mmCIF file of C-alpha atoms in Angstrom:
data_model
loop_
_atom_site.group_PDB
_atom_site.id
_atom_site.type_symbol
_atom_site.label_atom_id
_atom_site.label_comp_id
_atom_site.label_asym_id
_atom_site.label_seq_id
_atom_site.Cartn_x
_atom_site.Cartn_y
_atom_site.Cartn_z
ATOM 1 C CA LEU A 1 6.627 -15.449 -18.805
ATOM 2 C CA ALA A 2 7.564 -16.405 -22.355
ATOM 3 C CA THR A 3 10.049 -19.012 -21.116
ATOM 4 C CA ALA A 4 7.465 -20.539 -18.761
ATOM 5 C CA GLU A 5 4.921 -20.745 -21.577
ATOM 6 C CA GLU A 6 7.449 -22.410 -23.879
ATOM 7 C CA ALA A 7 8.373 -24.923 -21.180
ATOM 8 C CA GLU A 8 4.693 -25.493 -20.338
ATOM 9 C CA ASP A 9 5.627 -24.974 -16.678
ATOM 10 C CA ASP A 10 2.396 -23.864 -14.984
ATOM 11 C CA LEU A 11 4.040 -23.089 -11.633
ATOM 12 C CA ALA A 12 6.653 -20.827 -13.248
ATOM 13 C CA LEU A 13 3.839 -19.278 -15.267
ATOM 14 C CA ALA A 14 1.800 -18.532 -12.131
ATOM 15 C CA ASN A 15 4.858 -17.043 -10.398
ATOM 16 C CA ALA A 16 5.537 -14.812 -13.395
ATOM 17 C CA TYR A 17 1.940 -13.582 -13.482
ATOM 18 C CA LEU A 18 1.975 -12.805 -9.747
ATOM 19 C CA ASN A 19 5.271 -10.919 -10.030
ATOM 20 C CA LEU A 20 3.907 -8.972 -13.001
ATOM 21 C CA SER A 21 0.809 -8.140 -11.007
ATOM 22 C CA ASN A 22 2.873 -6.638 -8.204
ATOM 23 C CA ILE A 23 4.881 -4.628 -10.739
ATOM 24 C CA TYR A 24 1.651 -3.293 -12.238
ATOM 25 C CA ARG A 25 0.488 -2.405 -8.720
ATOM 26 C CA ARG A 26 3.646 -0.399 -8.106
ATOM 27 C CA ILE A 27 3.156 1.580 -11.331
ATOM 28 C CA ARG A 28 -0.582 1.848 -10.576
ATOM 29 C CA SER A 29 -1.723 0.119 -13.747
ATOM 30 C CA TRP A 30 -4.749 -1.371 -12.012
ATOM 31 C CA GLU A 31 -6.487 -3.143 -14.895
ATOM 32 C CA GLN A 32 -3.338 -5.061 -15.807
ATOM 33 C CA ALA A 33 -2.608 -5.719 -12.129
ATOM 34 C CA LEU A 34 -6.040 -7.268 -11.635
ATOM 35 C CA GLU A 35 -5.884 -9.368 -14.786
ATOM 36 C CA THR A 36 -2.471 -10.864 -13.983
ATOM 37 C CA ALA A 37 -3.326 -11.444 -10.295
ATOM 38 C CA GLN A 38 -6.514 -13.276 -11.244
ATOM 39 C CA THR A 39 -4.590 -15.426 -13.716
ATOM 40 C CA ALA A 40 -2.019 -16.301 -11.042
ATOM 41 C CA TYR A 41 -4.810 -17.067 -8.554
ATOM 42 C CA ILE A 42 -6.511 -19.499 -10.972
ATOM 43 C CA LEU A 43 -3.223 -21.255 -11.785
ATOM 44 C CA TYR A 44 -2.238 -21.670 -8.124
ATOM 45 C CA HIS A 45 -5.730 -22.924 -7.323
ATOM 46 C CA ASP A 46 -5.603 -25.510 -10.094
ATOM 47 C CA LEU A 47 -2.092 -26.590 -9.050
ATOM 48 C CA GLY A 48 -3.093 -26.887 -5.382
ATOM 49 C CA TYR A 49 -0.378 -24.565 -4.025
ATOM 50 C CA SER A 50 -2.156 -23.158 -0.972
ATOM 51 C CA ASN A 51 0.693 -20.906 0.241
ATOM 52 C CA LEU A 52 1.092 -19.270 -3.149
ATOM 53 C CA LEU A 53 -2.685 -19.018 -3.512
ATOM 54 C CA THR A 54 -2.624 -16.996 -0.299
ATOM 55 C CA LYS A 55 -0.060 -14.588 -1.785
ATOM 56 C CA ALA A 56 -2.216 -14.132 -4.883
ATOM 57 C CA SER A 57 -5.269 -13.557 -2.674
ATOM 58 C CA ILE A 58 -3.497 -10.811 -0.698
ATOM 59 C CA THR A 59 -2.453 -9.149 -3.946
ATOM 60 C CA LEU A 60 -6.056 -9.256 -5.175
ATOM 61 C CA ILE A 61 -7.245 -7.611 -1.941
ATOM 62 C CA ALA A 62 -4.725 -4.792 -2.369
ATOM 63 C CA ILE A 63 -5.900 -4.208 -5.951
ATOM 64 C CA TRP A 64 -9.592 -4.336 -5.034
ATOM 65 C CA ALA A 65 -8.969 -1.759 -2.289
ATOM 66 C CA GLU A 66 -7.951 0.737 -4.966
ATOM 67 C CA SER A 67 -11.205 0.268 -6.871
ATOM 68 C CA GLY A 68 -13.480 0.013 -3.823
ATOM 69 C CA ASN A 69 -14.600 -3.587 -4.286
ATOM 70 C CA TRP A 70 -15.402 -3.950 -0.583
ATOM 71 C CA GLU A 71 -17.711 -6.956 -0.901
ATOM 72 C CA GLU A 72 -15.005 -9.047 -2.588
ATOM 73 C CA ILE A 73 -12.415 -7.868 -0.050
ATOM 74 C CA ASN A 74 -14.570 -8.707 2.958
ATOM 75 C CA GLN A 75 -15.449 -12.165 1.673
ATOM 76 C CA LEU A 76 -11.877 -13.142 0.781
ATOM 77 C CA SER A 77 -10.396 -11.569 3.932
ATOM 78 C CA VAL A 78 -12.585 -13.663 6.240
ATOM 79 C CA GLU A 79 -11.529 -16.864 4.467
ATOM 80 C CA LEU A 80 -7.857 -15.886 4.472
ATOM 81 C CA MET A 81 -7.852 -14.858 8.121
ATOM 82 C CA GLN A 82 -8.991 -18.321 9.170
ATOM 83 C CA VAL A 83 -6.330 -20.008 7.021
ATOM 84 C CA LEU A 84 -3.475 -17.762 8.182
ATOM 85 C CA ASN A 85 -4.388 -17.915 11.867
ATOM 86 C CA THR A 86 -4.428 -21.695 11.658
ATOM 87 C CA SER A 87 -1.135 -21.943 9.774
ATOM 88 C CA GLY A 88 0.652 -19.254 11.793
ATOM 89 C CA ASP A 89 1.819 -17.528 8.601
ATOM 90 C CA VAL A 90 2.944 -14.249 10.188
ATOM 91 C CA HIS A 91 4.308 -12.675 6.989
ATOM 92 C CA ASN A 92 1.117 -13.053 4.972
ATOM 93 C CA LEU A 93 -1.049 -12.247 8.000
ATOM 94 C CA SER A 94 0.822 -8.944 8.391
ATOM 95 C CA GLN A 95 0.217 -8.105 4.725
ATOM 96 C CA LEU A 96 -3.442 -9.062 5.003
ATOM 97 C CA LYS A 97 -3.916 -6.851 8.074
ATOM 98 C CA ASN A 98 -2.249 -3.973 6.243
ATOM 99 C CA ASN A 99 -4.582 -4.388 3.270
ATOM 100 C CA MET A 100 -7.629 -4.717 5.544
ATOM 101 C CA GLY A 101 -6.623 -1.438 7.151
ATOM 102 C CA ILE A 102 -6.484 0.220 3.730
ATOM 103 C CA SER A 103 -9.958 -1.097 3.002
ATOM 104 C CA ALA A 104 -11.345 0.216 6.322
ATOM 105 C CA PHE A 105 -9.628 3.606 5.932
ATOM 106 C CA SER A 106 -10.988 4.030 2.409
ATOM 107 C CA GLN A 107 -14.494 3.493 3.789
ATOM 108 C CA GLY A 108 -13.961 6.042 6.574
ATOM 109 C CA ASN A 109 -13.743 3.411 9.332
ATOM 110 C CA TYR A 110 -10.723 5.018 11.007
ATOM 111 C CA ASN A 111 -10.823 3.152 14.315
ATOM 112 C CA MET A 112 -11.044 -0.163 12.466
ATOM 113 C CA ALA A 113 -8.176 0.896 10.191
ATOM 114 C CA GLU A 114 -6.011 1.863 13.157
ATOM 115 C CA ALA A 115 -6.656 -1.490 14.851
ATOM 116 C CA ALA A 116 -5.763 -3.430 11.695
ATOM 117 C CA TRP A 117 -2.571 -1.430 11.119
ATOM 118 C CA GLN A 118 -1.480 -1.742 14.743
ATOM 119 C CA GLU A 119 -1.926 -5.514 14.446
ATOM 120 C CA ALA A 120 0.089 -5.448 11.218
ATOM 121 C CA LEU A 121 2.813 -3.475 13.028
ATOM 122 C CA GLN A 122 2.978 -6.031 15.839
ATOM 123 C CA LEU A 123 3.111 -8.915 13.372
ATOM 124 C CA ASN A 124 5.793 -7.204 11.311
ATOM 125 C CA SER A 125 7.978 -6.879 14.402
ATOM 126 C CA GLN A 126 8.361 -10.677 14.224
ATOM 127 C CA ILE A 127 9.492 -10.767 10.588
ATOM 128 C CA GLN A 128 11.170 -7.364 10.058
ATOM 129 C CA GLU A 129 10.036 -6.789 6.468
ATOM 130 C CA PRO A 130 11.291 -3.196 5.933
ATOM 131 C CA MET A 131 9.198 -2.143 2.915
ATOM 132 C CA GLU A 132 6.015 -3.490 4.474
ATOM 133 C CA LEU A 133 6.932 -1.719 7.712
ATOM 134 C CA ALA A 134 7.341 1.586 5.855
ATOM 135 C CA SER A 135 3.882 1.139 4.350
ATOM 136 C CA ILE A 136 2.373 0.445 7.777
ATOM 137 C CA TYR A 137 4.033 3.549 9.266
ATOM 138 C CA ASN A 138 2.688 5.673 6.413
ATOM 139 C CA ASN A 139 -0.801 4.260 6.854
ATOM 140 C CA LEU A 140 -0.767 4.775 10.620
ATOM 141 C CA GLY A 141 0.346 8.356 10.036
ATOM 142 C CA MET A 142 -2.675 8.945 7.811
ATOM 143 C CA VAL A 143 -5.158 7.440 10.240
ATOM 144 C CA TYR A 144 -3.731 9.273 13.278
ATOM 145 C CA THR A 145 -4.068 12.518 11.316
ATOM 146 C CA GLN A 146 -7.754 11.709 10.863
ATOM 147 C CA LEU A 147 -8.113 10.754 14.535
ATOM 148 C CA GLU A 148 -6.388 14.040 15.504
ATOM 149 C CA GLU A 149 -3.591 12.212 17.351
ATOM 150 C CA ARG A 150 -1.184 14.565 15.653
ATOM 151 C CA GLU A 151 2.097 13.942 17.504
ATOM 152 C CA THR A 152 1.778 10.212 16.845
ATOM 153 C CA ALA A 153 0.812 10.905 13.232
ATOM 154 C CA GLU A 154 3.970 12.972 12.699
ATOM 155 C CA GLU A 155 6.146 10.305 14.317
ATOM 156 C CA MET A 156 4.729 7.578 12.065
ATOM 157 C CA LEU A 157 4.998 9.632 8.858
ATOM 158 C CA LEU A 158 8.588 10.670 9.561
ATOM 159 C CA LYS A 159 9.521 7.012 10.048
ATOM 160 C CA ALA A 160 7.895 6.156 6.701
ATOM 161 C CA ILE A 161 9.622 9.052 4.919
ATOM 162 C CA THR A 162 13.030 8.042 6.292
ATOM 163 C CA ALA A 163 12.501 4.411 5.292
ATOM 164 C CA TYR A 164 11.316 5.171 1.755
ATOM 165 C CA GLN A 165 14.241 7.550 1.245
ATOM 166 C CA ARG A 166 16.665 4.858 2.409
ATOM 167 C CA PHE A 167 15.198 2.333 -0.041
ATOM 168 C CA GLY A 168 15.137 4.809 -2.932
ATOM 169 C CA ASP A 169 11.357 4.529 -3.361
ATOM 170 C CA THR A 170 10.855 8.091 -4.571
ATOM 171 C CA PHE A 171 7.140 7.880 -5.298
ATOM 172 C CA SER A 172 6.226 6.448 -1.879
ATOM 173 C CA TRP A 173 8.583 8.961 -0.228
ATOM 174 C CA ALA A 174 6.810 11.851 -1.971
ATOM 175 C CA ASN A 175 3.403 10.379 -1.148
ATOM 176 C CA SER A 176 4.316 10.194 2.549
ATOM 177 C CA LEU A 177 5.532 13.800 2.422
ATOM 178 C CA ASP A 178 2.168 14.757 0.925
ATOM 179 C CA ASN A 179 0.491 12.977 3.852
ATOM 180 C CA LEU A 180 2.756 14.898 6.235
ATOM 181 C CA ALA A 181 1.639 18.096 4.502
ATOM 182 C CA ASP A 182 -1.960 17.088 5.313
ATOM 183 C CA LEU A 183 -0.976 16.933 8.986
ATOM 184 C CA TYR A 184 0.693 20.354 8.921
ATOM 185 C CA GLU A 185 -2.341 21.785 7.130
ATOM 186 C CA ALA A 186 -4.610 20.396 9.864
ATOM 187 C CA ARG A 187 -2.343 22.068 12.438
ATOM 188 C CA ASP A 188 -2.449 25.396 10.557
ATOM 189 C CA GLN A 189 1.335 25.239 10.227
ATOM 190 C CA THR A 190 1.426 26.991 6.867
ATOM 191 C CA ALA A 191 5.200 27.361 6.588
ATOM 192 C CA ALA A 192 5.787 23.651 7.331
ATOM 193 C CA PHE A 193 2.963 22.719 4.945
ATOM 194 C CA LYS A 194 4.545 24.662 2.079
ATOM 195 C CA ARG A 195 8.086 23.503 2.849
ATOM 196 C CA THR A 196 7.006 19.841 2.911
ATOM 197 C CA LEU A 197 5.176 20.098 -0.411
ATOM 198 C CA GLN A 198 8.125 21.909 -1.999
ATOM 199 C CA GLU A 199 10.480 19.142 -0.895
ATOM 200 C CA ALA A 200 8.181 16.446 -2.313
ATOM 201 C CA ILE A 201 7.693 18.297 -5.607
ATOM 202 C CA ALA A 202 11.441 18.803 -6.059
ATOM 203 C CA GLY A 203 12.203 15.146 -5.325
ATOM 204 C CA LEU A 204 9.462 13.817 -7.584
ATOM 205 C CA GLN A 205 10.811 15.598 -10.666
ATOM 206 C CA VAL A 206 12.896 12.528 -11.548
ATOM 207 C CA LEU A 207 9.653 10.560 -12.073
ATOM 208 C CA LYS A 208 7.607 13.301 -13.737
ATOM 209 C CA ASP A 209 7.275 11.328 -16.988
ATOM 210 C CA THR A 210 5.676 8.385 -15.153
ATOM 211 C CA PRO A 211 1.850 8.694 -15.241
ATOM 212 C CA HIS A 212 1.134 7.989 -11.563
ATOM 213 C CA ALA A 213 3.995 10.241 -10.438
ATOM 214 C CA ALA A 214 2.874 12.991 -12.808
ATOM 215 C CA GLU A 215 -0.610 12.787 -11.292
ATOM 216 C CA LEU A 216 0.735 13.153 -7.735
ATOM 217 C CA LEU A 217 3.068 15.941 -8.857
ATOM 218 C CA ASP A 218 0.230 17.883 -10.464
ATOM 219 C CA TYR A 219 -1.914 17.432 -7.341
ATOM 220 C CA MET A 220 0.815 18.718 -5.020
ATOM 221 C CA GLN A 221 1.679 21.643 -7.279
ATOM 222 C CA LYS A 222 -1.964 22.734 -7.255
ATOM 223 C CA ARG A 223 -2.097 22.416 -3.462
ATOM 224 C CA LEU A 224 1.003 24.569 -3.138
ATOM 225 C CA ALA A 225 -0.301 27.170 -5.605
ATOM 226 C CA ASN A 226 -3.574 27.442 -3.685
ATOM 227 C CA ALA A 227 -1.925 27.704 -0.276
ATOM 228 C CA LYS A 228 -2.503 31.020 1.490
#
């Protein structure tokens, strides 16, 4: 970022802001994520880089989903969908569908969320983006738990857990295990519920000093303590 500013290179500056935004998303620093994504969006817009503007737009949608800004998400998603369908941009369309599913799920629209995530899964099969695929599996596992399609939910969550473990993404791995614990709780499988939480808690210890990991760790520890 500093080098781009010194060189007065607006494209490099926009790229740096967008990358920073995605880092802030991963560490769940939402205010900084939003600020840097908006800056990147403005720069790409002014520079006329439509493809990169799309990437910034998808990042904004993901951030807004965390804070429940549904009106902004719906408006931008409609515009983006038209652009991506016309251009045939499968990668960004898959990400957009994934984020739209998150938005629908957060509002309790489980059938809509499932449809969006299934579309994202089909699109991802064309591009084979493994981290995005893991996210889609995790999300489908959550929605199938809600829809009481429990065998499918377990299948999806186990795929996500395996993928996150392979990539070394400990937080997402633990989060998917917590979602699997939700499934076992819904099934009244108490032993599996406790075992799954214990595994997640043990694995998450390496990140316990990270605020978002500490929050998840505290939540799971309380769940385990309250389990009958």
